Coordinates of C-alpha atoms and ligand atoms in Angstrom, one line a residue:
M1 CA 13.1 -172.9 -85.7
L2 CA 15.5 -173.7 -82.9
L3 CA 18.2 -172.2 -84.9
W4 CA 16.3 -169.1 -85.4
L5 CA 15.6 -168.8 -81.6
L6 CA 19.3 -169.3 -80.9
L7 CA 20.3 -166.6 -83.3
L8 CA 17.8 -164.3 -81.7
A9 CA 19.1 -165.0 -78.2
L10 CA 22.8 -164.9 -79.0
G11 CA 23.0 -162.8 -82.1
P12 CA 24.4 -159.3 -81.6
A13 CA 21.7 -157.8 -83.7
G14 CA 18.7 -158.8 -81.7
V15 CA 17.1 -155.4 -82.0
R16 CA 13.3 -154.9 -82.1
P17 CA 12.2 -151.6 -83.5
D18 CA 8.9 -151.5 -81.5
W19 CA 10.3 -152.6 -78.1
L20 CA 10.7 -149.0 -76.9
S21 CA 7.9 -146.6 -77.4
I22 CA 7.7 -142.8 -76.9
D23 CA 4.7 -140.9 -75.7
L24 CA 4.7 -137.1 -76.3
Q25 CA 2.1 -134.5 -77.0
R26 CA 2.4 -132.8 -80.4
Y27 CA 1.7 -129.2 -79.3
A28 CA 2.2 -127.3 -76.1
Y29 CA 2.1 -123.6 -75.0
E30 CA 4.9 -121.8 -73.3
G31 CA 4.8 -122.3 -69.6
D32 CA 3.1 -125.7 -69.9
R33 CA 4.4 -128.8 -68.2
V34 CA 5.4 -131.4 -70.8
V35 CA 6.2 -135.0 -70.1
V36 CA 8.2 -137.1 -72.5
R37 CA 7.6 -140.8 -71.5
C38 CA 9.6 -143.6 -73.0
S39 CA 8.7 -147.1 -71.9
G40 CA 9.7 -150.6 -73.0
E41 CA 7.8 -153.7 -73.4
D42 CA 9.2 -154.8 -70.0
N43 CA 10.5 -151.8 -68.1
G44 CA 12.2 -154.2 -65.7
K45 CA 14.7 -154.9 -68.4
I46 CA 15.8 -151.3 -68.9
R47 CA 19.4 -150.8 -67.7
R48 CA 19.9 -147.3 -69.0
L49 CA 17.4 -144.9 -70.5
M50 CA 18.6 -141.9 -72.6
Y51 CA 16.5 -139.1 -73.9
Y52 CA 17.5 -137.2 -77.0
K53 CA 16.3 -134.0 -78.6
D54 CA 17.3 -133.1 -82.1
G55 CA 20.1 -135.7 -81.9
S56 CA 21.6 -134.5 -78.6
R57 CA 21.3 -136.4 -75.4
I58 CA 19.4 -134.4 -72.9
A59 CA 18.9 -136.9 -70.0
T60 CA 20.1 -140.3 -68.8
Y61 CA 18.4 -142.5 -66.3
S62 CA 19.4 -145.9 -64.8
S63 CA 15.9 -147.2 -64.9
A64 CA 12.6 -146.5 -66.6
S65 CA 11.7 -142.8 -66.0
S66 CA 10.0 -140.0 -67.8
Y67 CA 11.5 -136.7 -68.8
T68 CA 9.7 -133.6 -67.6
I69 CA 9.9 -130.1 -69.1
S70 CA 8.3 -128.1 -66.2
N71 CA 8.0 -124.8 -68.0
A72 CA 8.0 -125.2 -71.7
R73 CA 9.7 -122.6 -74.0
P74 CA 9.6 -122.3 -77.7
S75 CA 13.2 -123.5 -77.7
D76 CA 12.0 -126.8 -76.3
S77 CA 10.4 -127.4 -79.7
G78 CA 12.1 -130.3 -81.6
S79 CA 12.3 -133.9 -82.3
Y80 CA 12.5 -136.2 -79.2
Y81 CA 13.4 -139.9 -79.0
C82 CA 14.9 -142.3 -76.6
K83 CA 17.5 -145.1 -76.5
T84 CA 17.8 -147.8 -73.9
D85 CA 20.2 -150.6 -73.1
R86 CA 18.0 -153.6 -72.6
Q87 CA 19.0 -156.8 -70.9
K88 CA 18.5 -159.5 -73.5
F89 CA 20.0 -162.6 -72.1
L90 CA 22.1 -162.9 -68.9
F91 CA 24.9 -160.5 -69.6
I92 CA 24.0 -159.7 -73.1
D93 CA 22.4 -156.3 -73.7
V94 CA 21.0 -154.8 -76.8
T95 CA 20.3 -151.2 -77.6
E96 CA 16.8 -150.3 -78.5
E97 CA 15.7 -147.0 -80.0
S98 CA 12.2 -145.5 -80.1
S99 CA 10.7 -143.7 -83.0
S100 CA 11.0 -139.9 -82.8
R101 CA 8.2 -137.5 -82.0
R102 CA 8.0 -133.8 -82.8
L103 CA 7.1 -131.3 -80.1
T104 CA 6.0 -127.8 -81.0
V105 CA 5.9 -125.2 -78.2
Q106 CA 3.8 -122.2 -79.2
E107 CA 4.0 -118.7 -77.8
L108 CA 1.2 -118.3 -75.2
F109 CA 0.9 -114.6 -75.9
P110 CA 3.1 -112.1 -77.8
A111 CA 5.1 -109.4 -76.0
P112 CA 2.6 -106.7 -75.0
S113 CA 2.6 -103.3 -76.6
L114 CA 2.3 -100.2 -74.4
T115 CA -0.1 -97.6 -75.8
V116 CA 0.1 -94.1 -74.3
S117 CA -2.6 -91.5 -75.0
S118 CA 0.0 -88.8 -75.3
L119 CA 3.8 -88.9 -75.2
H120 CA 4.0 -85.2 -74.5
P121 CA 1.2 -84.6 -72.0
I122 CA 0.7 -81.4 -70.1
E123 CA 1.4 -81.8 -66.4
E124 CA -1.6 -82.8 -64.2
N125 CA -3.7 -83.8 -67.3
S126 CA -4.5 -87.5 -67.1
V127 CA -2.7 -89.9 -69.4
T128 CA -4.0 -93.3 -70.2
L129 CA -1.6 -96.2 -70.7
S130 CA -2.7 -99.6 -71.8
C131 CA -0.7 -102.8 -72.0
D132 CA -2.1 -105.0 -74.8
T133 CA -1.5 -108.6 -75.8
R134 CA -3.8 -111.5 -76.8
L135 CA -4.2 -115.1 -75.7
P136 CA -5.0 -118.0 -78.1
S137 CA -8.7 -118.8 -78.1
D138 CA -8.1 -122.2 -76.6
R139 CA -6.3 -120.5 -73.7
S140 CA -8.5 -117.5 -73.3
W141 CA -9.2 -118.4 -69.7
T142 CA -5.5 -117.8 -68.7
Q143 CA -5.3 -115.1 -66.0
L144 CA -2.8 -112.4 -66.9
Q145 CA -1.4 -109.7 -64.6
Y146 CA 0.0 -106.4 -65.8
S147 CA 2.7 -104.2 -64.3
L148 CA 3.9 -100.8 -65.3
F149 CA 7.5 -99.6 -65.0
R150 CA 9.4 -96.3 -65.4
D151 CA 13.2 -96.2 -65.6
G152 CA 13.5 -99.5 -63.7
H153 CA 11.0 -98.6 -61.0
T154 CA 7.7 -100.3 -60.6
I155 CA 4.8 -97.7 -61.0
K156 CA 1.9 -100.2 -60.9
S157 CA 2.3 -103.8 -60.0
Q158 CA 0.4 -106.9 -61.0
S159 CA -3.1 -105.6 -61.5
S160 CA -5.6 -107.6 -63.3
S161 CA -6.4 -104.5 -65.4
N162 CA -4.2 -103.6 -68.3
F163 CA -5.3 -100.0 -68.3
W164 CA -4.1 -97.1 -66.2
T165 CA -5.2 -93.5 -66.0
L166 CA -2.5 -91.4 -64.4
A167 CA -2.0 -87.6 -63.7
L168 CA 1.6 -87.2 -64.5
W169 CA 4.0 -84.6 -63.1
K170 CA 7.1 -83.3 -64.8
E171 CA 9.2 -85.5 -62.5
D172 CA 7.4 -88.5 -63.9
S173 CA 8.9 -88.0 -67.4
G174 CA 11.0 -91.0 -68.5
N175 CA 10.9 -94.4 -70.3
Y176 CA 7.8 -96.5 -69.6
W177 CA 7.2 -100.1 -70.3
C178 CA 4.8 -102.7 -69.2
E179 CA 4.8 -106.4 -68.5
A180 CA 2.2 -109.1 -68.9
M181 CA 2.6 -112.2 -66.8
T182 CA 0.6 -115.3 -66.1
A183 CA -0.8 -115.6 -62.6
S184 CA 1.5 -118.6 -62.0
R185 CA 4.4 -116.4 -63.1
S186 CA 5.4 -119.1 -65.6
V187 CA 5.4 -116.7 -68.6
S188 CA 6.1 -113.0 -68.5
K189 CA 6.8 -110.6 -71.4
R190 CA 7.7 -107.0 -71.5
S191 CA 6.7 -104.3 -74.0
R192 CA 9.1 -102.0 -75.7
Q193 CA 9.8 -98.7 -74.0
S194 CA 7.9 -95.5 -74.6
N195 CA 9.4 -92.2 -73.7
I196 CA 7.0 -89.8 -72.1
Q197 CA 8.0 -86.2 -71.6
V198 CA 5.6 -84.2 -69.3
H199 CA 5.3 -80.6 -70.1
R200 CA 5.1 -78.0 -67.3
I201 CA 3.1 -74.8 -67.7
P202 CA 5.0 -72.0 -66.0
V203 CA 3.2 -69.9 -63.4
S204 CA 1.6 -66.7 -64.3
G205 CA -0.8 -64.2 -62.8
A206 CA 0.2 -64.2 -59.1
L207 CA -2.4 -62.7 -56.8
L208 CA -2.1 -61.9 -53.1
E209 CA -5.4 -61.9 -51.1
T210 CA -6.3 -62.1 -47.5
Q211 CA -8.9 -63.5 -45.2
P212 CA -10.6 -61.4 -44.0
Q213 CA -10.8 -59.8 -47.4
G214 CA -9.2 -56.6 -48.5
G215 CA -6.3 -56.7 -46.1
Q216 CA -8.5 -55.7 -43.2
A217 CA -6.8 -57.3 -40.2
V218 CA -7.9 -57.1 -36.6
E219 CA -5.4 -57.0 -33.8
G220 CA -5.3 -60.3 -31.8
K221 CA -7.2 -62.2 -34.5
M222 CA -6.0 -64.4 -37.3
L223 CA -5.0 -63.1 -40.8
V224 CA -4.6 -65.5 -43.7
F225 CA -2.5 -64.6 -46.7
V226 CA -3.6 -66.4 -49.8
C227 CA -1.2 -66.5 -52.7
S228 CA -2.6 -67.9 -56.0
V229 CA -1.6 -68.1 -59.6
A230 CA -3.9 -68.0 -62.6
E231 CA -1.9 -70.6 -64.5
G232 CA 0.9 -73.0 -63.7
T233 CA 1.3 -76.7 -63.1
G234 CA 3.4 -78.9 -60.8
E235 CA 5.2 -78.2 -57.6
T236 CA 5.1 -74.5 -57.0
T237 CA 7.0 -72.6 -54.3
F238 CA 5.0 -69.7 -52.8
S239 CA 6.6 -67.1 -50.5
W240 CA 5.3 -64.1 -48.8
H241 CA 7.2 -60.8 -48.2
R242 CA 7.0 -57.4 -46.6
A243 CA 7.1 -54.8 -49.4
D244 CA 9.2 -52.3 -47.5
T245 CA 12.0 -54.6 -46.3
G246 CA 11.5 -57.6 -48.6
E247 CA 11.7 -59.7 -45.4
S248 CA 10.2 -63.2 -46.0
L249 CA 7.3 -64.3 -43.8
G250 CA 7.6 -67.9 -44.9
S251 CA 7.4 -70.1 -48.0
K252 CA 5.7 -73.3 -48.9
S253 CA 6.1 -75.7 -51.8
Q254 CA 3.1 -77.7 -53.0
R255 CA 1.4 -79.1 -56.0
S256 CA -1.3 -76.5 -56.0
R257 CA -2.1 -73.2 -57.6
R258 CA -2.9 -71.7 -54.3
S259 CA -1.3 -71.6 -50.9
E260 CA -2.0 -70.1 -47.5
L261 CA 0.1 -68.5 -44.8
E262 CA -1.5 -67.9 -41.4
I263 CA -0.7 -65.1 -39.0
P264 CA -2.5 -66.4 -36.0
D265 CA -2.2 -63.3 -33.8
V266 CA -2.1 -60.1 -35.7
R267 CA -0.2 -57.2 -34.1
E268 CA -0.3 -53.5 -34.9
S269 CA 3.2 -53.8 -36.4
H270 CA 1.8 -56.2 -39.1
A271 CA 0.3 -53.2 -40.9
G272 CA 2.0 -52.4 -44.2
G273 CA 2.4 -53.6 -47.8
Y274 CA 2.9 -57.2 -48.7
Y275 CA 3.5 -59.2 -51.9
C276 CA 3.9 -62.9 -52.7
T277 CA 6.0 -64.7 -55.2
A278 CA 5.3 -68.0 -57.0
E279 CA 7.8 -70.2 -58.9
N280 CA 7.6 -73.6 -60.6
T281 CA 10.4 -73.3 -63.1
H282 CA 13.4 -71.0 -62.6
S283 CA 11.7 -67.6 -62.9
P284 CA 9.7 -66.5 -59.9
I285 CA 6.8 -64.2 -60.5
R286 CA 5.5 -61.5 -58.1
S287 CA 2.1 -60.3 -57.1
E288 CA 1.0 -56.7 -56.7
V289 CA 1.5 -55.1 -53.3
L290 CA -1.5 -55.5 -50.9
N291 CA -1.8 -53.0 -48.0
I292 CA -2.7 -54.5 -44.7
T293 CA -4.5 -52.3 -42.2
V294 CA -4.6 -53.5 -38.6
K295 CA -7.7 -52.4 -36.8
I296 CA -7.5 -52.4 -33.0
P297 CA -10.7 -53.7 -31.4
A298 CA -12.2 -52.0 -28.4
S299 CA -10.7 -53.4 -25.2
H300 CA -11.1 -52.5 -21.6
P301 CA -12.6 -49.1 -21.7
V302 CA -12.2 -47.1 -18.5
L303 CA -15.1 -45.3 -16.8
T304 CA -14.4 -42.4 -14.5
I305 CA -16.9 -40.3 -12.6
S306 CA -16.1 -36.7 -11.7
A307 CA -17.0 -37.2 -8.0
P308 CA -14.4 -37.3 -5.3
E309 CA -14.4 -40.6 -3.4
A310 CA -17.4 -41.8 -5.6
Q311 CA -19.5 -39.6 -3.4
A312 CA -21.9 -37.0 -4.8
F313 CA -24.9 -35.1 -3.6
I314 CA -28.4 -34.7 -4.9
G315 CA -28.4 -31.6 -7.2
D316 CA -24.8 -32.0 -8.2
T317 CA -23.8 -32.4 -11.8
V318 CA -21.3 -35.1 -12.5
E319 CA -19.5 -36.1 -15.7
L320 CA -19.0 -39.7 -16.7
H321 CA -16.0 -40.2 -18.9
C322 CA -15.5 -43.4 -20.9
E323 CA -12.1 -43.9 -22.6
D324 CA -10.6 -46.5 -24.8
K325 CA -7.2 -45.1 -26.0
R326 CA -6.3 -47.7 -28.6
A327 CA -9.6 -48.7 -30.2
H328 CA -9.6 -48.0 -33.9
P329 CA -12.1 -45.0 -34.6
P330 CA -14.9 -44.4 -34.9
V331 CA -16.1 -45.7 -31.5
L332 CA -19.6 -45.8 -30.2
Y333 CA -19.6 -45.3 -26.4
S334 CA -22.6 -46.3 -24.3
F335 CA -23.2 -45.5 -20.7
Y336 CA -25.1 -47.7 -18.3
H337 CA -26.6 -47.2 -14.9
N338 CA -27.3 -50.5 -13.2
N339 CA -27.2 -52.1 -16.7
V340 CA -29.8 -49.7 -18.0
S341 CA -28.8 -47.7 -21.0
L342 CA -28.4 -44.0 -20.3
G343 CA -27.1 -42.8 -23.7
N344 CA -25.0 -43.5 -26.7
I345 CA -22.3 -41.2 -28.1
S346 CA -20.5 -41.9 -31.3
V347 CA -17.0 -40.4 -31.3
P348 CA -15.5 -40.1 -34.9
S349 CA -11.9 -39.8 -33.5
G350 CA -12.2 -42.7 -31.0
G351 CA -10.6 -41.5 -27.8
R352 CA -13.1 -40.6 -25.2
A353 CA -16.7 -39.7 -24.5
S354 CA -18.3 -37.7 -21.7
F355 CA -21.8 -37.8 -20.4
S356 CA -23.2 -35.5 -17.8
L357 CA -25.8 -36.3 -15.2
S358 CA -27.7 -34.0 -12.9
L359 CA -28.1 -36.1 -9.8
T360 CA -31.3 -37.2 -8.1
R361 CA -31.6 -39.8 -5.5
E362 CA -32.2 -42.5 -8.2
H363 CA -28.7 -42.0 -9.6
F364 CA -27.3 -44.0 -6.7
G365 CA -25.8 -47.2 -8.0
N366 CA -23.3 -48.8 -10.3
Y367 CA -22.1 -47.3 -13.6
S368 CA -20.4 -48.8 -16.5
C369 CA -19.6 -48.0 -20.1
E370 CA -19.1 -49.8 -23.3
A371 CA -16.9 -49.1 -26.3
D372 CA -17.7 -50.6 -29.7
N373 CA -16.0 -50.0 -33.0
G374 CA -17.7 -52.8 -34.8
L375 CA -15.1 -55.4 -33.8
G376 CA -16.8 -56.5 -30.6
A377 CA -18.2 -54.3 -27.8
Q378 CA -16.2 -54.2 -24.6
R379 CA -17.6 -53.2 -21.2
S380 CA -15.7 -51.3 -18.5
E381 CA -15.6 -52.3 -14.9
E382 CA -18.5 -51.1 -12.8
V383 CA -17.9 -47.9 -10.8
A384 CA -20.2 -47.3 -7.8
L385 CA -21.6 -43.8 -7.2
N386 CA -23.1 -42.9 -3.8
V387 CA -25.6 -40.2 -4.1
T388 CA -26.7 -38.7 -0.8
D389 CA -28.6 -35.6 0.5
P390 CA -26.2 -32.7 0.4
P391 CA -24.8 -31.9 3.9
P392 CA -26.6 -29.0 5.6
K393 CA -25.3 -25.5 4.7
T394 CA -26.6 -24.2 8.0
R395 CA -25.8 -25.1 11.6
L396 CA -26.6 -23.9 15.2
V397 CA -23.6 -23.6 17.4
N398 CA -23.0 -23.5 21.2
G399 CA -26.5 -24.4 22.1
A400 CA -27.6 -27.2 24.5
H401 CA -28.3 -29.4 21.5
R402 CA -28.1 -29.2 17.6
C403 CA -31.5 -27.6 17.4
E404 CA -30.6 -24.5 19.3
G405 CA -27.7 -21.9 19.1
R406 CA -26.1 -19.2 17.1
V407 CA -26.9 -19.5 13.4
E408 CA -24.0 -20.2 11.0
V409 CA -24.1 -20.7 7.3
Q410 CA -21.5 -22.2 4.9
Q411 CA -20.3 -20.6 1.8
A412 CA -17.4 -22.0 -0.3
G413 CA -16.3 -24.2 2.5
R414 CA -16.2 -21.4 5.2
W415 CA -18.6 -21.0 8.1
G416 CA -19.9 -17.4 8.7
T417 CA -22.7 -15.8 10.7
V418 CA -26.1 -14.2 9.9
C419 CA -27.0 -10.7 11.0
D420 CA -30.2 -10.3 13.0
D421 CA -31.5 -7.4 10.9
G422 CA -35.2 -8.3 10.3
W423 CA -34.6 -11.8 11.8
D424 CA -38.0 -13.3 12.6
M425 CA -39.9 -16.5 13.2
K426 CA -40.3 -17.2 9.4
D427 CA -36.5 -17.2 9.1
V428 CA -36.1 -19.5 12.1
A429 CA -38.8 -21.8 10.7
V430 CA -36.8 -22.3 7.6
V431 CA -33.6 -22.9 9.6
C432 CA -35.4 -25.5 11.8
R433 CA -36.9 -27.2 8.7
E434 CA -33.5 -27.3 7.0
L435 CA -32.0 -29.0 10.1
G436 CA -34.9 -31.4 10.6
C437 CA -35.6 -29.9 14.0
G438 CA -39.3 -29.3 13.7
A439 CA -41.1 -26.0 14.1
A440 CA -39.6 -22.6 15.1
K441 CA -39.7 -21.6 18.8
H442 CA -37.7 -18.5 19.5
T443 CA -35.5 -15.9 17.7
P444 CA -32.8 -15.4 20.3
A445 CA -29.8 -13.2 19.8
G446 CA -26.6 -15.0 18.9
M447 CA -24.9 -13.3 21.9
L448 CA -26.8 -15.7 24.2
Y449 CA -24.6 -18.6 22.9
P450 CA -21.0 -17.7 23.9
P451 CA -18.2 -17.7 23.0
M452 CA -18.9 -15.2 20.2
A453 CA -17.7 -15.8 16.7
E454 CA -14.1 -15.1 16.0
E455 CA -13.2 -11.7 14.5
T456 CA -11.9 -13.4 11.4
Q457 CA -15.2 -15.2 10.8
P458 CA -17.2 -13.4 8.1
V459 CA -20.9 -12.3 8.4
F460 CA -22.5 -13.8 5.2
I461 CA -26.1 -12.6 5.4
Q462 CA -27.2 -9.1 6.5
V463 CA -31.0 -9.7 6.0
A464 CA -32.8 -13.0 5.3
L465 CA -36.1 -12.4 3.7
C466 CA -37.7 -15.9 4.0
N467 CA -41.4 -16.3 3.4
G468 CA -41.3 -19.4 5.8
T469 CA -42.0 -22.2 3.3
E470 CA -38.4 -22.5 1.9
E471 CA -36.6 -25.8 2.4
A472 CA -33.3 -24.1 3.3
L473 CA -32.0 -20.7 4.3
A474 CA -30.0 -20.6 1.1
E475 CA -33.3 -20.4 -0.8
C476 CA -34.4 -17.3 0.9
E477 CA -34.0 -13.9 -0.6
Q478 CA -31.0 -12.2 1.0
V479 CA -29.4 -8.8 1.4
E480 CA -25.6 -8.8 1.1
T481 CA -23.7 -7.7 4.2
F482 CA -22.5 -4.1 4.4
D483 CA -22.1 -3.2 8.2
C484 CA -23.0 -6.0 10.6
E485 CA -20.7 -7.1 13.4
H486 CA -20.7 -10.3 15.4
D487 CA -22.5 -8.6 18.3
E488 CA -25.6 -8.6 16.0
D489 CA -25.4 -12.3 15.1
A490 CA -28.7 -14.1 15.0
G491 CA -29.7 -17.2 17.0
A492 CA -32.5 -19.8 16.7
V493 CA -34.4 -22.3 19.0
C494 CA -36.5 -25.0 17.4
E495 CA -39.1 -27.2 19.0
D496 CA -37.3 -30.5 18.6
V497 CA -34.5 -31.3 21.0
Ligands
LIG501 C1 -0.6 -48.7 -49.7 O1 -0.1 -47.8 -48.8 C2 0.9 -46.9 -49.2 C3 1.3 -46.1 -48.0 O2 0.8 -46.5 -46.9 C4 0.3 -46.0 -50.3 O3 1.2 -45.2 -50.8 C5 -0.2 -46.9 -51.4 O4 -0.9 -46.2 -52.4 C6 -1.2 -48.0 -50.9 N1 -1.5 -48.9 -52.0 C7 -2.8 -49.3 -52.2 C8 -2.9 -50.2 -53.3 O5 -3.7 -49.0 -51.5
LIG502 C1 -24.8 -55.9 -15.1 O1 -24.6 -57.0 -16.0 C2 -23.4 -57.7 -15.8 C3 -23.3 -58.8 -16.8 O2 -24.0 -58.5 -17.9 C4 -23.4 -58.3 -14.4 O3 -22.2 -58.9 -14.1 C5 -23.6 -57.2 -13.4 O4 -23.7 -57.8 -12.1 C6 -24.8 -56.4 -13.7 N1 -24.9 -55.3 -12.8 C7 -26.1 -54.9 -12.3 C8 -26.0 -53.7 -11.4 O5 -27.2 -55.5 -12.6
LIG503 C1 -28.2 -47.0 -27.0 O1 -28.0 -48.0 -28.0 C2 -28.6 -49.3 -27.7 C3 -28.2 -50.2 -28.7 O2 -28.1 -49.6 -29.9 C4 -30.1 -49.1 -27.5 O3 -30.6 -50.4 -27.1 C5 -30.3 -48.1 -26.4 O4 -31.7 -47.9 -26.3 C6 -29.6 -46.8 -26.7 N1 -29.8 -45.9 -25.6 C7 -30.4 -44.8 -25.6 C8 -30.5 -44.0 -24.3 O5 -30.8 -44.3 -26.7
LIG504 C1 -23.0 -52.4 -7.3 O1 -22.1 -53.4 -7.3 C2 -21.7 -53.9 -6.1 C3 -20.6 -54.9 -6.3 O2 -20.0 -54.7 -7.5 C4 -22.9 -54.6 -5.5 O3 -22.6 -55.1 -4.3 C5 -24.0 -53.6 -5.4 O4 -25.2 -54.3 -5.0 C6 -24.3 -52.9 -6.7 N1 -25.3 -51.9 -6.5 C7 -26.4 -51.8 -7.2 C8 -27.3 -50.7 -6.9 O5 -26.7 -52.6 -8.0
LIG505 C1 -23.2 -43.2 1.1 O1 -22.8 -42.1 1.8 C2 -23.3 -42.0 3.1 C3 -22.9 -40.6 3.7 O2 -21.6 -40.4 3.6 C4 -22.8 -43.1 3.9 O3 -23.4 -43.1 5.2 C5 -23.2 -44.5 3.2 O4 -22.7 -45.5 3.9 C6 -22.7 -44.5 1.8 N1 -23.2 -45.6 1.1 C7 -22.5 -46.4 0.4 C8 -23.2 -47.6 -0.2 O5 -21.3 -46.2 0.3
LIG506 C1 -41.7 -18.4 -0.8 O1 -40.5 -18.4 -1.5 C2 -40.2 -19.5 -2.3 C3 -38.8 -19.5 -2.8 O2 -38.5 -18.2 -3.2 C4 -41.2 -19.5 -3.4 O3 -41.0 -20.7 -4.2 C5 -42.6 -19.6 -2.9 O4 -43.6 -19.4 -3.9 C6 -42.8 -18.4 -1.9 N1 -44.1 -18.6 -1.2 C7 -44.9 -17.6 -1.0 C8 -46.2 -17.9 -0.2 O5 -44.6 -16.5 -1.3

């Protein structure tokens, strides 16, 4: 017995197969943390601990320690065991070896496959892409994130959905692949590449239209040119041109089958033919020519009244003229007196309208006119017209006051005399009434009011045949002069002074 103990203590082969044990799970999944733990009966005796995999040393520790595979890979599968140098007695060490354990690291999920609904889609049509893989049933709770790439660029990153619906443009053609990755990023796998070629439909059926429709532009207003194509996909370059010179008004590139160009302030010079072009490949197409007509709205009509100094007399006839030289015909002109409509005149050729008025006292006031060609009525400035009683055509000269003297009458701006042939109280009554001088008093000779009329002054009336009720001498029947001289000139005296 003692001998046996001694042999055990001193003998070189004091190895005990079960002194060092190994603890290792049998199966793991990629990305798992796997711990290989070797321990002795008395870890304090461990001088050196070495871990082996498939016969190769993978780690060495100077004391008891476990070996950790933080992110397991299938390549970590293999047979693991440990060796240790154990202090046996004072300076005598023995080497112990554990049994070996096999670890199998399984794939968590296979590389995903990218499924594309069409590898030759038509531009703008939606394409669905899905990134498919599967998890083992005992790891079905693992969160996966999916990313989509094209030619090295990330198109969609880390979404929890493995499904994308995209409207692709021609520029989006290329090699696509997807990636599935665990939320902890411990395992990620890529699909194979799929080449997607997006097909562009060339433009056709270019059409130029306007707003307002039919190329009806109005000076000073906005005109919008609309260029559209019946078919075509992708980025299209639209441009607008004058048909006569080919001059470009502008161009726009957009992913649309329709584009607009605004002319904010139309001028008369914008009238003419226009066309637009559209291009999405290398062959531009052209629309038909659209004629633009520019209508000029009524603006600032001018009212004039045929009365010198805006002064007219009761009984006169005046003409009102309203003029809007530029307004696009036909123009409806309306005349107003103190904002009350007097009449409307439609002028097919535009230009100008005239309205005549036979004046009464009520026509005193302010006049204006309006021009309207359907593009907005415009009112002129107001023009005042003073309507007064006509100045007397009869006067008494050289008397003591205005109601007595030699009788003079005015014709065509000249003052002449009245012959006293048949001159009586009825005639004087009319003269006195006309002058507002009351009733007739005498029928004196004109000679009584010197000086006599000049030789050059005409005699206008030979005989006045008034019945006495006339308002003015001019209303009385008269006999044209044939032989009267100024020594026969008539005079008048009225009752008022
Ligand atoms: C456009 O105007 C031009 C001349 O002004 C005329 O010859 C042509 O017929 C017009 N085109 C259309 C479509 O009205
Ligand atoms: C007529 O109407 C305009 C505005 O509508 C006003 O400015 C003007 O004073 C009016 N004139 C008269 C005489 O009423
Ligand atoms: C002129 O036209 C206006 C509007 O159309 C109307 O109100 C007015 O009565 C017309 N004037 C006359 C004198 O007919
Ligand atoms: C005419 O217009 C003037 C100012 O524009 C105003 O002072 C005057 O009262 C108006 N006359 C009438 C009759 O409305
Ligand atoms: C109208 O004319 C008369 C006579 O000339 C003058 O006395 C009056 O002041 C004028 N009225 C206006 C509003 O101009
Ligand atoms: C007087 O003459 C005026 C104008 O000619 C006429 O209107 C009127 O009836 C006459 N009166 C008599 C009483 O003859």
